[in-house]
PDB file of C-alpha atoms in Angstrom:
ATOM      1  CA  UNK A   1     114.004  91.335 129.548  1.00  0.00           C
ATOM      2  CA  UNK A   2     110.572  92.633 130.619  1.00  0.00           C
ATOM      3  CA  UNK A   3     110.124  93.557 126.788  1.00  0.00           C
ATOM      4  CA  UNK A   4     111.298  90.268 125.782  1.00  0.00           C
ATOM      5  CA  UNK A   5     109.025  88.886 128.401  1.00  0.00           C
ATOM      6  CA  UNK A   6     105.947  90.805 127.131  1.00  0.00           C
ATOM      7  CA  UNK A   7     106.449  90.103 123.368  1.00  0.00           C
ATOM      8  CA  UNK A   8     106.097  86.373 124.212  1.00  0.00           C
ATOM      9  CA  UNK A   9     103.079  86.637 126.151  1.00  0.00           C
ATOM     10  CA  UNK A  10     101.911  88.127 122.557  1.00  0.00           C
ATOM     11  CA  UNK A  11     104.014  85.878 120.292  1.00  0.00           C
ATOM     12  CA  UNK A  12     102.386  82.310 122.081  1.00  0.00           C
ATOM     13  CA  UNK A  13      98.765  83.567 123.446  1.00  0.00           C
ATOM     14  CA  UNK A  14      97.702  84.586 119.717  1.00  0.00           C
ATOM     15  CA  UNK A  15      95.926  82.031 118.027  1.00  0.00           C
ATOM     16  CA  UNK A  16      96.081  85.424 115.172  1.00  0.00           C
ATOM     17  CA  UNK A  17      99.716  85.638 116.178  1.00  0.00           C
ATOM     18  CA  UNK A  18      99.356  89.374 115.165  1.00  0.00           C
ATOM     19  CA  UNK A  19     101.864  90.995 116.898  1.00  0.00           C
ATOM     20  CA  UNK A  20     101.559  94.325 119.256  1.00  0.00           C
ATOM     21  CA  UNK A  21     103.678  96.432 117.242  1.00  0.00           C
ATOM     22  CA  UNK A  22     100.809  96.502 114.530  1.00  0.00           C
ATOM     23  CA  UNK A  23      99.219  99.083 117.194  1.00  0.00           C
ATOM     24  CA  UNK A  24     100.311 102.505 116.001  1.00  0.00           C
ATOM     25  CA  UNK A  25      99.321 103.709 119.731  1.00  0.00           C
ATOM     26  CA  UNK A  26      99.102 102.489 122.754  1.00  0.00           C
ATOM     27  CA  UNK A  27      95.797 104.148 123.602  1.00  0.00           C
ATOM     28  CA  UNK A  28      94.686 101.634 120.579  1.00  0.00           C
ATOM     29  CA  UNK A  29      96.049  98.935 122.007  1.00  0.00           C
ATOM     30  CA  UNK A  30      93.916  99.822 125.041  1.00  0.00           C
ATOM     31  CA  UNK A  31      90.643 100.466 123.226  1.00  0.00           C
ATOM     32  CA  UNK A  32      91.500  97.139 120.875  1.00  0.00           C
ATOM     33  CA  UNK A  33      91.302  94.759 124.090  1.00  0.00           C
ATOM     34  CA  UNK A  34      88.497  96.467 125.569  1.00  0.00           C
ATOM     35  CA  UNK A  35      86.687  96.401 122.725  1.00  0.00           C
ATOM     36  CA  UNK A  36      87.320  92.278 122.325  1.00  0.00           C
ATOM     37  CA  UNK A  37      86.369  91.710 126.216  1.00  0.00           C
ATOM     38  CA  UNK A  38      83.566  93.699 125.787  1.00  0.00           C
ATOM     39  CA  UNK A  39      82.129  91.708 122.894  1.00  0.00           C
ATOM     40  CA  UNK A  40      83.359  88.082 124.467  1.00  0.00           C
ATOM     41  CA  UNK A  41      80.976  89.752 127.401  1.00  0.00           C
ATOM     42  CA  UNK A  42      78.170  90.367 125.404  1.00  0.00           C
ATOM     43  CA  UNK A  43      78.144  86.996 123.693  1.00  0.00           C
ATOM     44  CA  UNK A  44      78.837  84.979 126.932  1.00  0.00           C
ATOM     45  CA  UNK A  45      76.009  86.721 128.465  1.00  0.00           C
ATOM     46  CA  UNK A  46      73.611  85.644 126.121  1.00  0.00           C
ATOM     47  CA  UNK A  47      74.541  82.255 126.902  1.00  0.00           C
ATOM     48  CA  UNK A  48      74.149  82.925 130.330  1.00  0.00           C
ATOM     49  CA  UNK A  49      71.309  83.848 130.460  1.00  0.00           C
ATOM     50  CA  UNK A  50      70.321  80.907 128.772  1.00  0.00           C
ATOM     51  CA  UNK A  51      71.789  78.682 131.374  1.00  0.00           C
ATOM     52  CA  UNK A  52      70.123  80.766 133.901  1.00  0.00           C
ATOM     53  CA  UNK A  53      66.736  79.880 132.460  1.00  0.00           C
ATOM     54  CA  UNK A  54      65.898  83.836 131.535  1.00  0.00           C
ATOM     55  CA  UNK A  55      66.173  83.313 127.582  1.00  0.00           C
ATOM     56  CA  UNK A  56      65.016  79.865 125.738  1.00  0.00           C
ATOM     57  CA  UNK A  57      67.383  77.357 124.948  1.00  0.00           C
ATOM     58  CA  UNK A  58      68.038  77.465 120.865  1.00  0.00           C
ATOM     59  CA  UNK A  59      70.882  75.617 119.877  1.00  0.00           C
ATOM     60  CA  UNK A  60      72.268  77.745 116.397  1.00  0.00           C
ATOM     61  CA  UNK A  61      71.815  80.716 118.814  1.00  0.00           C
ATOM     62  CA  UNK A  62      73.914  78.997 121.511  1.00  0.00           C
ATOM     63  CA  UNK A  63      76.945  77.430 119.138  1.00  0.00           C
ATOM     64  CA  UNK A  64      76.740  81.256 117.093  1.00  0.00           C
ATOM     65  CA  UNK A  65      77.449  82.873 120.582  1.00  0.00           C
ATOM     66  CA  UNK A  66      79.690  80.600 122.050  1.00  0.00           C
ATOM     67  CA  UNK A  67      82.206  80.809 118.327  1.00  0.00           C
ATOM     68  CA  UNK A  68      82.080  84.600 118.766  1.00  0.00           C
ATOM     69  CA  UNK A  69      83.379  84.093 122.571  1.00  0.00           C
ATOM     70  CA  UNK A  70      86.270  81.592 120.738  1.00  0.00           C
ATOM     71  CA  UNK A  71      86.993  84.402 118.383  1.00  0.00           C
ATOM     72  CA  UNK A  72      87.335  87.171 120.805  1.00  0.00           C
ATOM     73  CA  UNK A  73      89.383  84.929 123.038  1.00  0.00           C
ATOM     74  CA  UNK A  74      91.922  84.531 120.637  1.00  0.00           C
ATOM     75  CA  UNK A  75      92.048  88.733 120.153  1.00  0.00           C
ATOM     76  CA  UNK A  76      92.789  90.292 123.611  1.00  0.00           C
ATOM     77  CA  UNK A  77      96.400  89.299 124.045  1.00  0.00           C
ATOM     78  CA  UNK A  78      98.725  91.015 121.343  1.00  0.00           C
ATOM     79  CA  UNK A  79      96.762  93.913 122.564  1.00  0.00           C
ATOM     80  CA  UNK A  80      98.511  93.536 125.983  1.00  0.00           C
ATOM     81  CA  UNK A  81     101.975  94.662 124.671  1.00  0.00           C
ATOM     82  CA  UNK A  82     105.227  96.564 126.275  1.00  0.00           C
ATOM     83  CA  UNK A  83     103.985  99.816 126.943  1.00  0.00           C
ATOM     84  CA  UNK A  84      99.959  99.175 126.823  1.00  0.00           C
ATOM     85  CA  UNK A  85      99.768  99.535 130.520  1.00  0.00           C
ATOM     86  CA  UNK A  86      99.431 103.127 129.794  1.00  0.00           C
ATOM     87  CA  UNK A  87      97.939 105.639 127.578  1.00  0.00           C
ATOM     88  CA  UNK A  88      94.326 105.818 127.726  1.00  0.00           C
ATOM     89  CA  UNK A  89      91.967 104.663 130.959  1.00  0.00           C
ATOM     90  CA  UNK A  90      92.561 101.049 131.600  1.00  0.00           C
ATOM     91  CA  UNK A  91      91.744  98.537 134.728  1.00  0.00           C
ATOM     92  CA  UNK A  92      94.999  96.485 133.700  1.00  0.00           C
ATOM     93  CA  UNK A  93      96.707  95.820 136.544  1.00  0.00           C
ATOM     94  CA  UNK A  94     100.796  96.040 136.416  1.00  0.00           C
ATOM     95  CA  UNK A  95     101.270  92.514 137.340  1.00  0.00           C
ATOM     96  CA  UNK A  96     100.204  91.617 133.567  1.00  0.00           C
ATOM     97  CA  UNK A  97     103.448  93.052 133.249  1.00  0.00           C
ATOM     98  CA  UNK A  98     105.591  91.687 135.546  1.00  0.00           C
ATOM     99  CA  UNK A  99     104.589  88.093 135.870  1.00  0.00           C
ATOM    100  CA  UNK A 100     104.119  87.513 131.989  1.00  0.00           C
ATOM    101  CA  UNK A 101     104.190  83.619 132.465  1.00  0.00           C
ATOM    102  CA  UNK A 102     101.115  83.677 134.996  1.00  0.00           C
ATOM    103  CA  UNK A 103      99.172  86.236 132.861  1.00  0.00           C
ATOM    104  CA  UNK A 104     100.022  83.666 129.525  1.00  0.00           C
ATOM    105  CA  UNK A 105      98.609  80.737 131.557  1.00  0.00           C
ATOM    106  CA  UNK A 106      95.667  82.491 132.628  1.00  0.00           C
ATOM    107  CA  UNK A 107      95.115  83.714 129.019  1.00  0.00           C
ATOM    108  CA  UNK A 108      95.876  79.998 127.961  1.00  0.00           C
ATOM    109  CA  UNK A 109      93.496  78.595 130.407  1.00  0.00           C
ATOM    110  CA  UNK A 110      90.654  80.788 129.123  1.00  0.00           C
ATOM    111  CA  UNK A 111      90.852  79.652 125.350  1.00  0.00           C
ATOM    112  CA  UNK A 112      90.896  76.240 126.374  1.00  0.00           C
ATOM    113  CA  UNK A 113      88.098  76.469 128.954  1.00  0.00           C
ATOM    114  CA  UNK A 114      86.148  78.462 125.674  1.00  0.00           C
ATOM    115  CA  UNK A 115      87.191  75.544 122.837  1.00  0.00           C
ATOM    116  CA  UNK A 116      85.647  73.305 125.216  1.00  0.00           C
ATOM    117  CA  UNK A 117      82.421  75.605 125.226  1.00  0.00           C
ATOM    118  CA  UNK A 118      82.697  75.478 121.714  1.00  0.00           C
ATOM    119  CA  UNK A 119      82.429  71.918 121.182  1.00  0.00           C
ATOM    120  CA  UNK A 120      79.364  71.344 124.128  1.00  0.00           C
ATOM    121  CA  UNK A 121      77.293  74.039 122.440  1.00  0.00           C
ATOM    122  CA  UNK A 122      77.641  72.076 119.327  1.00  0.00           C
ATOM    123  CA  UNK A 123      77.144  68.952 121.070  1.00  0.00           C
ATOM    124  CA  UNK A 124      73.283  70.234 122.451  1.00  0.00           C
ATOM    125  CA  UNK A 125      73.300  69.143 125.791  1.00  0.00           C
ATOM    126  CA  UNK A 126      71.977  71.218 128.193  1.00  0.00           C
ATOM    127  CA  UNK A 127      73.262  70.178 131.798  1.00  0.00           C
ATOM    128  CA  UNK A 128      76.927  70.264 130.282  1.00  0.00           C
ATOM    129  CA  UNK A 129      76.747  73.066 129.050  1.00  0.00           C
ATOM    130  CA  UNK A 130      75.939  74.677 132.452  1.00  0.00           C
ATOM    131  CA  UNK A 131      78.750  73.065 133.499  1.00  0.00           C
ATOM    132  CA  UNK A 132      81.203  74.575 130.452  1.00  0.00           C
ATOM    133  CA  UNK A 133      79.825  77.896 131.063  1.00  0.00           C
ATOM    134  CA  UNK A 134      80.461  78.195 134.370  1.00  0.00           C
ATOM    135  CA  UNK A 135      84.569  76.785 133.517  1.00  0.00           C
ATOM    136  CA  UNK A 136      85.113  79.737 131.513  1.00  0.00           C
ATOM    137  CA  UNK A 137      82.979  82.526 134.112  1.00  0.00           C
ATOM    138  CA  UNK A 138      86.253  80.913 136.613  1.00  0.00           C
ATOM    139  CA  UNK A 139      88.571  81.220 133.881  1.00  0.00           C
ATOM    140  CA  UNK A 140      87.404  84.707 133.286  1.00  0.00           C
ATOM    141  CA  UNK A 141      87.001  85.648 136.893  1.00  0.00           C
ATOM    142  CA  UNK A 142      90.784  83.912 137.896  1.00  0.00           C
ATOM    143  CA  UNK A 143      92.826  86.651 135.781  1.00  0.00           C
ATOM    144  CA  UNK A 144      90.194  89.488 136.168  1.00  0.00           C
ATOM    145  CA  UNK A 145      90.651  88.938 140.068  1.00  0.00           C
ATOM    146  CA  UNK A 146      95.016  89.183 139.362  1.00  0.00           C
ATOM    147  CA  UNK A 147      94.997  91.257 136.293  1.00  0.00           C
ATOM    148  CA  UNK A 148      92.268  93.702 136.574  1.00  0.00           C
ATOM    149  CA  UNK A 149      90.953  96.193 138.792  1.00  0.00           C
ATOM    150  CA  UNK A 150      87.876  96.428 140.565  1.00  0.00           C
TER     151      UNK A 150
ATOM    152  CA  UNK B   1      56.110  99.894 110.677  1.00  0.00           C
ATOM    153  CA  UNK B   2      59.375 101.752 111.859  1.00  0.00           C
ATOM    154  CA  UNK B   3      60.333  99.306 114.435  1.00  0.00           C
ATOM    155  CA  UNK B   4      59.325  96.674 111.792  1.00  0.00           C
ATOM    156  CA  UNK B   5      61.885  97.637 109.176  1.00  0.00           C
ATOM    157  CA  UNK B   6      64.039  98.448 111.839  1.00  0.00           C
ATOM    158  CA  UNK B   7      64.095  94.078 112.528  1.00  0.00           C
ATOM    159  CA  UNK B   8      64.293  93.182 108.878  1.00  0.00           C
ATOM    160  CA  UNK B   9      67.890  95.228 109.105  1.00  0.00           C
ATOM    161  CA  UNK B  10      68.936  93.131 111.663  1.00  0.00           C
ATOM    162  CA  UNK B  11      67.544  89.670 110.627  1.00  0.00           C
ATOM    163  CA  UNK B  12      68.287  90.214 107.114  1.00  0.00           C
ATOM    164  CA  UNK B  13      72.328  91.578 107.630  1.00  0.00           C
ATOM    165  CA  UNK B  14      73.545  89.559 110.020  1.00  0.00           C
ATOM    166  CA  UNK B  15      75.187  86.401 109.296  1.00  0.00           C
ATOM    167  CA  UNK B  16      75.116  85.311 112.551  1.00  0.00           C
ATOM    168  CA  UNK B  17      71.285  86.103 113.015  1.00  0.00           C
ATOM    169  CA  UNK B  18      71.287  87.026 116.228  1.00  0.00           C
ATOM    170  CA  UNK B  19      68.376  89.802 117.273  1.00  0.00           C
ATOM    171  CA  UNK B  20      69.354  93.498 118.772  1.00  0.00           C
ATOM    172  CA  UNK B  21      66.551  92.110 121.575  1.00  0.00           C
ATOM    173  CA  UNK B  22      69.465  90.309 122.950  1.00  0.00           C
ATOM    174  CA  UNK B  23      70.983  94.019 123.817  1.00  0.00           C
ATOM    175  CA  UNK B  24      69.944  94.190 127.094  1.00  0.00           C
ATOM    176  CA  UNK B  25      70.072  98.124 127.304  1.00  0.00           C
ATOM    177  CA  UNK B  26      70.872 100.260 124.131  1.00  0.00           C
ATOM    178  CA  UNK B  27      73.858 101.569 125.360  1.00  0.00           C
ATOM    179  CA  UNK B  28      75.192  98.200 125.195  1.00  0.00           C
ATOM    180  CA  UNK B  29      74.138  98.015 121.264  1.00  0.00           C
ATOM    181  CA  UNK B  30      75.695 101.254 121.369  1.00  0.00           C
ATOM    182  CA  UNK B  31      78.982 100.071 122.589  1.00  0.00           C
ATOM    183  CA  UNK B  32      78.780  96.988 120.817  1.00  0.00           C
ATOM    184  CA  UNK B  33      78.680  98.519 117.241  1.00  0.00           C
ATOM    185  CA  UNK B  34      81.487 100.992 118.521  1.00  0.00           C
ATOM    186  CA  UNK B  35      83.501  97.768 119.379  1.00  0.00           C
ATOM    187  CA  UNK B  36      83.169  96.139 116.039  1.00  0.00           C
ATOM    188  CA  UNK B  37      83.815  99.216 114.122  1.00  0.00           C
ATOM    189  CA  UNK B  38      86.898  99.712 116.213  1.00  0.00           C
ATOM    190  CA  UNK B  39      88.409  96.290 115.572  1.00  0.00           C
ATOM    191  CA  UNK B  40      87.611  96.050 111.918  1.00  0.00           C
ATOM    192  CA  UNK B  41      89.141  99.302 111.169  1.00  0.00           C
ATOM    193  CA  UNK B  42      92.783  98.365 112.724  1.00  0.00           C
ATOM    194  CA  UNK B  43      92.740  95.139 111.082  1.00  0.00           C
ATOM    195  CA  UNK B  44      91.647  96.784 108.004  1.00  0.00           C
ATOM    196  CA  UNK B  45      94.319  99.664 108.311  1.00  0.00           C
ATOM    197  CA  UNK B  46      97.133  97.103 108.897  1.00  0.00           C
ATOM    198  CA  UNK B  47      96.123  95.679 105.086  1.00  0.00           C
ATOM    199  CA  UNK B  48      96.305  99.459 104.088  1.00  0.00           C
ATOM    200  CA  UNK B  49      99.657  99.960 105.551  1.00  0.00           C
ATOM    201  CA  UNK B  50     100.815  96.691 103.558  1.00  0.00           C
ATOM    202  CA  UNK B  51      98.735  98.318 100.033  1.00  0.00           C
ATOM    203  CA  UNK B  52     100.641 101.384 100.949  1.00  0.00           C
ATOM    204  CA  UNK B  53     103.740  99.967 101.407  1.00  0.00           C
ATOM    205  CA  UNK B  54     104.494 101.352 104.568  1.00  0.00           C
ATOM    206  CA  UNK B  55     104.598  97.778 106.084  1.00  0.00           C
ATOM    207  CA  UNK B  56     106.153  94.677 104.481  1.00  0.00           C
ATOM    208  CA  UNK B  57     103.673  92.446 102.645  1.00  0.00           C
ATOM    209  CA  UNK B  58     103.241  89.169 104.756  1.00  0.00           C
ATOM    210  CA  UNK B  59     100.584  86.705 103.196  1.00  0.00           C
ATOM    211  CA  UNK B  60      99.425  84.961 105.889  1.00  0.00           C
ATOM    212  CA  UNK B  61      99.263  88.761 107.919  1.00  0.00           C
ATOM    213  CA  UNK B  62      97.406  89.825 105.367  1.00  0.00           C
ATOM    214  CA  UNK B  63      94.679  87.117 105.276  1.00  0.00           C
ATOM    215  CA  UNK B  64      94.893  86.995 109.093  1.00  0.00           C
ATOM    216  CA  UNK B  65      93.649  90.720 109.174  1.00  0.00           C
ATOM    217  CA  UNK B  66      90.752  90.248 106.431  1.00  0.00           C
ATOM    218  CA  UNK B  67      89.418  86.936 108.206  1.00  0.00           C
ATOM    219  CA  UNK B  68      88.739  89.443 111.088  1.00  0.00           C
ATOM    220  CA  UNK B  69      87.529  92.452 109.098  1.00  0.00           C
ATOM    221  CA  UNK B  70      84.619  89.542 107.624  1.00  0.00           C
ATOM    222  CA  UNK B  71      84.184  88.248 111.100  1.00  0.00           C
ATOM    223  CA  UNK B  72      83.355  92.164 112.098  1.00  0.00           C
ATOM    224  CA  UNK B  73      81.569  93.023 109.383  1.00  0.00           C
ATOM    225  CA  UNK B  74      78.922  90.558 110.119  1.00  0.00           C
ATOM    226  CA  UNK B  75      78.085  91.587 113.987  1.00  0.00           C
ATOM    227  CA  UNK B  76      77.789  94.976 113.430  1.00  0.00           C
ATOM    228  CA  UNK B  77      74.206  95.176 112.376  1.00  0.00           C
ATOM    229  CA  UNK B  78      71.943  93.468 114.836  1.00  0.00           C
ATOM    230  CA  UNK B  79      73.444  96.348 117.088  1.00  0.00           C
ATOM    231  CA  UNK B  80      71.361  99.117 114.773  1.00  0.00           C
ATOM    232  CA  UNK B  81      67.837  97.553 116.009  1.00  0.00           C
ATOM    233  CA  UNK B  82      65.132  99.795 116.939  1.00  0.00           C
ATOM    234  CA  UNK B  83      65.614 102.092 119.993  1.00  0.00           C
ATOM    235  CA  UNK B  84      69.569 102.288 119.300  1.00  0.00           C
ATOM    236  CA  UNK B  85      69.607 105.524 118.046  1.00  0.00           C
ATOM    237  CA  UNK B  86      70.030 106.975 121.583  1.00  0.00           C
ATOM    238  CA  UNK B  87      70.970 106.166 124.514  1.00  0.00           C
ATOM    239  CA  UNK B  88      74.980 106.695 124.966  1.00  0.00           C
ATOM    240  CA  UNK B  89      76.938 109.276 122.518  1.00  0.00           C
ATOM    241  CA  UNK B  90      76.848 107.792 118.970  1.00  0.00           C
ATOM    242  CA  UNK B  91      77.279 109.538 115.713  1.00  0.00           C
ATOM    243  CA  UNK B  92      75.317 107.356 113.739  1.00  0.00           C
ATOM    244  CA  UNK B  93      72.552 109.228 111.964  1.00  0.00           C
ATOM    245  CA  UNK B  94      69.146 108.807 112.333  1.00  0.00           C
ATOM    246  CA  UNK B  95      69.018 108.228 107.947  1.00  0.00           C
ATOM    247  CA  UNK B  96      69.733 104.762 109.479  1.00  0.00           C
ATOM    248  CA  UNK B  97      65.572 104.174 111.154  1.00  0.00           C
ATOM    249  CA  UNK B  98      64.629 106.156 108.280  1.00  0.00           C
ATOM    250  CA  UNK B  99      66.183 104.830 105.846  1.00  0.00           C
ATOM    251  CA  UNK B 100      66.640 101.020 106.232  1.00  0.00           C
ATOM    252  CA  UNK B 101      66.403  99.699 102.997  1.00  0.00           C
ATOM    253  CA  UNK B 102      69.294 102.237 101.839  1.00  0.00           C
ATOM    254  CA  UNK B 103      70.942 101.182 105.181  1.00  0.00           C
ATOM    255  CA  UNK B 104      70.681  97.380 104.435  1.00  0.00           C
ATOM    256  CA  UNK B 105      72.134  97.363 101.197  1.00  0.00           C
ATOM    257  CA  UNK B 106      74.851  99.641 102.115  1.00  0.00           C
ATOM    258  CA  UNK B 107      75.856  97.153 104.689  1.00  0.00           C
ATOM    259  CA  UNK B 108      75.481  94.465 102.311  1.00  0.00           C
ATOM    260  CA  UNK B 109      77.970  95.935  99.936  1.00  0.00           C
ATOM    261  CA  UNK B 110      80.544  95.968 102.618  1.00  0.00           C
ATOM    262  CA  UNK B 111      80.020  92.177 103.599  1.00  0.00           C
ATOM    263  CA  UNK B 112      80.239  91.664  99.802  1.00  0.00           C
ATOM    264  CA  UNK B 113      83.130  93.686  99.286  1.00  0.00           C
ATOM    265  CA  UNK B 114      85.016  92.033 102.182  1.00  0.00           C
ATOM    266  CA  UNK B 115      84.537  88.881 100.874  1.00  0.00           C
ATOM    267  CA  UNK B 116      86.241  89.807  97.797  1.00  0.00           C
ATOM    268  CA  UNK B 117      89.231  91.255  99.998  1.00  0.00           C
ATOM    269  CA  UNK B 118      89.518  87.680 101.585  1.00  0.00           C
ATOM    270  CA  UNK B 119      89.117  85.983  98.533  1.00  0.00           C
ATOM    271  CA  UNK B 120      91.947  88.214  97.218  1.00  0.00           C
ATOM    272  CA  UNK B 121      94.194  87.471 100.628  1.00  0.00           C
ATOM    273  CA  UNK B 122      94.167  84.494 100.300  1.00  0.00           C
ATOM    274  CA  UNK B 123      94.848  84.380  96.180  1.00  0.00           C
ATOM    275  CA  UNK B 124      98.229  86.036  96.948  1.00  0.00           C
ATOM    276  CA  UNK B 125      98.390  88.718  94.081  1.00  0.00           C
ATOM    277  CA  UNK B 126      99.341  92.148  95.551  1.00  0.00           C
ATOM    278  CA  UNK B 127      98.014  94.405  92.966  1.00  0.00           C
ATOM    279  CA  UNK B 128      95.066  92.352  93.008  1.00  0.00           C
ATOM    280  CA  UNK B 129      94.878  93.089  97.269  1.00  0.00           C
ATOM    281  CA  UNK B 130      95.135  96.645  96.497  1.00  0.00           C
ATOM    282  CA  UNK B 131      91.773  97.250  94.248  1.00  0.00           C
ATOM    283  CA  UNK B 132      89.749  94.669  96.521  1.00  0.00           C
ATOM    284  CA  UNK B 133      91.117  97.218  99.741  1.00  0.00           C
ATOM    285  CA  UNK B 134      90.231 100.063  97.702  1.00  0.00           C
ATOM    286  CA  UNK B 135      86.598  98.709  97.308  1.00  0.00           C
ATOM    287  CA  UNK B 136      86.162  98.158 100.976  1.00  0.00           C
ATOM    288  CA  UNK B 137      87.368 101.463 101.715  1.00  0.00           C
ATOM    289  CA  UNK B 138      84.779 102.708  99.422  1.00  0.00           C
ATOM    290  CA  UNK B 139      81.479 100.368 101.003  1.00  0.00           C
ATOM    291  CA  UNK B 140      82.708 101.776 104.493  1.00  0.00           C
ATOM    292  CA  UNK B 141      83.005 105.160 103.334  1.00  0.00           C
ATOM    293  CA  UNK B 142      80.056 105.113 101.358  1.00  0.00           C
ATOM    294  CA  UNK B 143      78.164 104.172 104.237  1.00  0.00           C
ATOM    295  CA  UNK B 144      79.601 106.576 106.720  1.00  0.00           C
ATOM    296  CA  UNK B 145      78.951 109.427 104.495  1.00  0.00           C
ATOM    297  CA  UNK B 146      75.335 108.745 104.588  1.00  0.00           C
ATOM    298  CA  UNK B 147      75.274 107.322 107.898  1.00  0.00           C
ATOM    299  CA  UNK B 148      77.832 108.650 110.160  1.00  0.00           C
ATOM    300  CA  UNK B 149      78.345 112.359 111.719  1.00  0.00           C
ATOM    301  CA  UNK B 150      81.556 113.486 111.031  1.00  0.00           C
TER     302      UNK B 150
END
């Protein structure tokens, strides 16, 4: 059941629906998602800091980071498969495991929050897109603060 | 002159122009590069498990996996800019800053190669899938040969 339960978190979160099992390891499983949250970071910093005033606002720069952030956000979760919660260092917490539902609506909630990014970059407006930024820093912060440790 | 040819990598390689000065520290480009090398090669190795027929050949798997080795194969480059040759462990060479014309077509001949791959994915013809894998196995190898400590 908790198998079953995991599968579909990968099965239904994966825009890609690539599924787990393509991960001859778990440890690459592990590396796989950190590797995609580490890039969504990277990208969604740079339009942070634009938002935050520290780097000029330049639109092609803004929609190019923000469709990298969409990309990534469709990555992490067939990476979060039965038997991923160990294998290599990880901060996932076991509740990913155990309360697959809540983890898949957080997930879902974060590519939604990051579509809508998606389209305010492209539509150039500056105040909203404060205001879509800072959606998907709570999306990101809601299942870090369930599903990840400090 | 260095750090100048160092930029032309970056601006001219990247599809998604987007300059290593947005790598806050260089272990970040570091990581980065690590990240995208890391993801492209287990997409890429589940298309090589289908050419070797260890894995059952799924169309829309197939061209799901080479979409993402494309998307990776653009971001790695702005994360070779100037300074990145230190700064966390890396094995990339220092050929790379010395180098950069070498370096830059190298890494064009991937992005070209993996363009033929998805071209190929999405044309359906499995013999045709295997000499277009074959050729991007050769542009990456080509490149780490030169490029990469072993």
């Amino acid at each position: 059941m908790k198998a079953l339960n995991a599968l579909a978190i990968c099965t239904m979160l994966a825009a890609p629906s690539i599924a787990s099992a393509q991960f001859t390891k778990p440890e690459f499983a592990i590396k796989y998602r950190q590797s995609t949250m580490f890039i969504q970071g990277q990208h969604f910093g740079r339009i942070g800091a634009v938002v935050k005033g520290t780097r000029p606002y330049n639109q092609d720069e803004v929609v190019q980071n923000a469709m990298i952030v969409e990309e990534m956000s469709k990555l992490h979760w067939p990476a979060f498969g039965p038997g991923t919660d160990q294998g290599a260092p990880t901060r996932a917490l076991p509740a990913i495991w155990k309360e697959p539902d809540k983890f898949q609506a957080a997930g879902k909630r974060l590519q939604e929050e990051v579509q809508k990014l998606v389209a305010t970059a492209k539509g150039g407006d500056q105040g909203q897109l404060k205001a879509a930024f800072g959606a998907v820093g709570q999306a990101c912060d809601g299942c870090h603060e369930d599903y990840r440790k400090d």
